[in-house]
Each structure stands twice: as structure tokens, then as C-alpha cells.
Amino acid sequence: MARQIADATQSLSSAGDPLASHHGPADQPRSPYAAYLDSPMAACHVIAETAELASTTGRLAACWAS
């Protein structure tokens, strides 16, 4: 169980990557979606979807391990 929690934690910590990939090192927009993804609502949606994916992955890993 601890391994699944560690895996889920790592997946959740990566949730910001899809958001950050639309900005350059000096926070300049890299894509036309950057302004949209800067909104709190969009950021929450991306993080929620990533959390759901991490949860599903953890459940599948637990099933495969048993």
C-alpha cells in the first residue's frame, strides 16, 4: 500500500507539468492556451484530471500486483 501511495504522490506532484509546459523560463507564453490555463478554473480541472488518472493507475497497479 505504501508503494501505491508513493506512486500516487509522485503522479500528483507532476500535475503542474502540463500547465507549466505552456510557459517559458521567464513565464512568457509558449502556446495560445497559456492565458486560458492560467485561470484558476482551468488549473483546477487539469489537476483534478491528473489526480483521477493517478488514482486509476494506482488501482490498476494494485490489481496487477495481486
PDB file of C-alpha atoms in Angstrom:
ATOM      1  CA  MET A   1       0.000   0.000   0.000  1.00  0.00           C
ATOM      2  CA  ALA A   2       2.826   2.413   0.805  1.00  0.00           C
ATOM      3  CA  ARG A   3       4.217   1.935  -2.690  1.00  0.00           C
ATOM      4  CA  GLN A   4       0.869   2.852  -4.276  1.00  0.00           C
ATOM      5  CA  ILE A   5       0.668   5.969  -2.112  1.00  0.00           C
ATOM      6  CA  ALA A   6       4.207   6.942  -3.099  1.00  0.00           C
ATOM      7  CA  ASP A   7       3.366   6.410  -6.777  1.00  0.00           C
ATOM      8  CA  ALA A   8       0.194   8.474  -6.486  1.00  0.00           C
ATOM      9  CA  THR A   9       2.092  11.243  -4.689  1.00  0.00           C
ATOM     10  CA  GLN A  10       4.652  11.365  -7.469  1.00  0.00           C
ATOM     11  CA  SER A  11       1.903  11.483 -10.089  1.00  0.00           C
ATOM     12  CA  LEU A  12       0.142  14.317  -8.293  1.00  0.00           C
ATOM     13  CA  SER A  13       3.356  16.280  -7.941  1.00  0.00           C
ATOM     14  CA  SER A  14       3.606  16.121 -11.725  1.00  0.00           C
ATOM     15  CA  ALA A  15       0.174  17.697 -12.122  1.00  0.00           C
ATOM     16  CA  GLY A  16       1.704  21.114 -12.672  1.00  0.00           C
ATOM     17  CA  ASP A  17       3.812  19.941 -15.605  1.00  0.00           C
ATOM     18  CA  PRO A  18       1.028  20.181 -18.223  1.00  0.00           C
ATOM     19  CA  LEU A  19       0.318  23.698 -17.007  1.00  0.00           C
ATOM     20  CA  ALA A  20       3.963  24.768 -16.842  1.00  0.00           C
ATOM     21  CA  SER A  21       4.736  23.430 -20.318  1.00  0.00           C
ATOM     22  CA  HIS A  22       2.742  26.307 -21.821  1.00  0.00           C
ATOM     23  CA  HIS A  23       5.114  28.898 -20.316  1.00  0.00           C
ATOM     24  CA  GLY A  24       8.779  29.588 -20.927  1.00  0.00           C
ATOM     25  CA  PRO A  25      11.516  30.027 -18.304  1.00  0.00           C
ATOM     26  CA  ALA A  26      10.663  33.717 -17.827  1.00  0.00           C
ATOM     27  CA  ASP A  27       6.946  32.823 -17.632  1.00  0.00           C
ATOM     28  CA  GLN A  28       6.305  34.057 -21.167  1.00  0.00           C
ATOM     29  CA  PRO A  29       3.507  32.256 -23.052  1.00  0.00           C
ATOM     30  CA  ARG A  30       4.662  29.346 -25.218  1.00  0.00           C
ATOM     31  CA  SER A  31       1.256  28.431 -26.588  1.00  0.00           C
ATOM     32  CA  PRO A  32      -2.025  30.120 -27.394  1.00  0.00           C
ATOM     33  CA  TYR A  33      -3.533  28.232 -24.446  1.00  0.00           C
ATOM     34  CA  ALA A  34      -1.248  29.779 -21.815  1.00  0.00           C
ATOM     35  CA  ALA A  35      -3.649  32.575 -20.858  1.00  0.00           C
ATOM     36  CA  TYR A  36      -6.570  30.141 -20.557  1.00  0.00           C
ATOM     37  CA  LEU A  37      -4.554  27.700 -18.461  1.00  0.00           C
ATOM     38  CA  ASP A  38      -3.551  30.497 -16.112  1.00  0.00           C
ATOM     39  CA  SER A  39      -7.140  30.738 -14.913  1.00  0.00           C
ATOM     40  CA  PRO A  40      -7.801  29.045 -11.552  1.00  0.00           C
ATOM     41  CA  MET A  41     -10.724  27.076 -13.005  1.00  0.00           C
ATOM     42  CA  ALA A  42      -8.612  25.558 -15.782  1.00  0.00           C
ATOM     43  CA  ALA A  43      -5.751  24.808 -13.394  1.00  0.00           C
ATOM     44  CA  CYS A  44      -8.143  23.029 -11.007  1.00  0.00           C
ATOM     45  CA  HIS A  45      -9.541  20.991 -13.882  1.00  0.00           C
ATOM     46  CA  VAL A  46      -6.093  19.873 -15.051  1.00  0.00           C
ATOM     47  CA  ILE A  47      -5.044  18.943 -11.508  1.00  0.00           C
ATOM     48  CA  ALA A  48      -8.334  17.077 -10.899  1.00  0.00           C
ATOM     49  CA  GLU A  49      -7.942  15.091 -14.124  1.00  0.00           C
ATOM     50  CA  THR A  50      -4.337  14.253 -13.219  1.00  0.00           C
ATOM     51  CA  ALA A  51      -5.454  13.143  -9.749  1.00  0.00           C
ATOM     52  CA  GLU A  52      -8.111  10.890 -11.276  1.00  0.00           C
ATOM     53  CA  LEU A  53      -5.534   9.389 -13.614  1.00  0.00           C
ATOM     54  CA  ALA A  54      -3.161   8.790 -10.688  1.00  0.00           C
ATOM     55  CA  SER A  55      -5.958   7.143  -8.713  1.00  0.00           C
ATOM     56  CA  THR A  56      -6.907   4.872 -11.608  1.00  0.00           C
ATOM     57  CA  THR A  57      -3.270   3.961 -12.198  1.00  0.00           C
ATOM     58  CA  GLY A  58      -2.844   3.108  -8.515  1.00  0.00           C
ATOM     59  CA  ARG A  59      -5.922   0.873  -8.527  1.00  0.00           C
ATOM     60  CA  LEU A  60      -4.743  -0.924 -11.658  1.00  0.00           C
ATOM     61  CA  ALA A  61      -1.258  -1.390 -10.225  1.00  0.00           C
ATOM     62  CA  ALA A  62      -2.734  -2.856  -7.047  1.00  0.00           C
ATOM     63  CA  CYS A  63      -4.872  -5.274  -9.096  1.00  0.00           C
ATOM     64  CA  TRP A  64      -1.928  -6.364 -11.221  1.00  0.00           C
ATOM     65  CA  ALA A  65       0.278  -6.841  -8.156  1.00  0.00           C
ATOM     66  CA  SER A  66      -2.173  -9.242  -6.530  1.00  0.00           C
TER      67      SER A  66
END
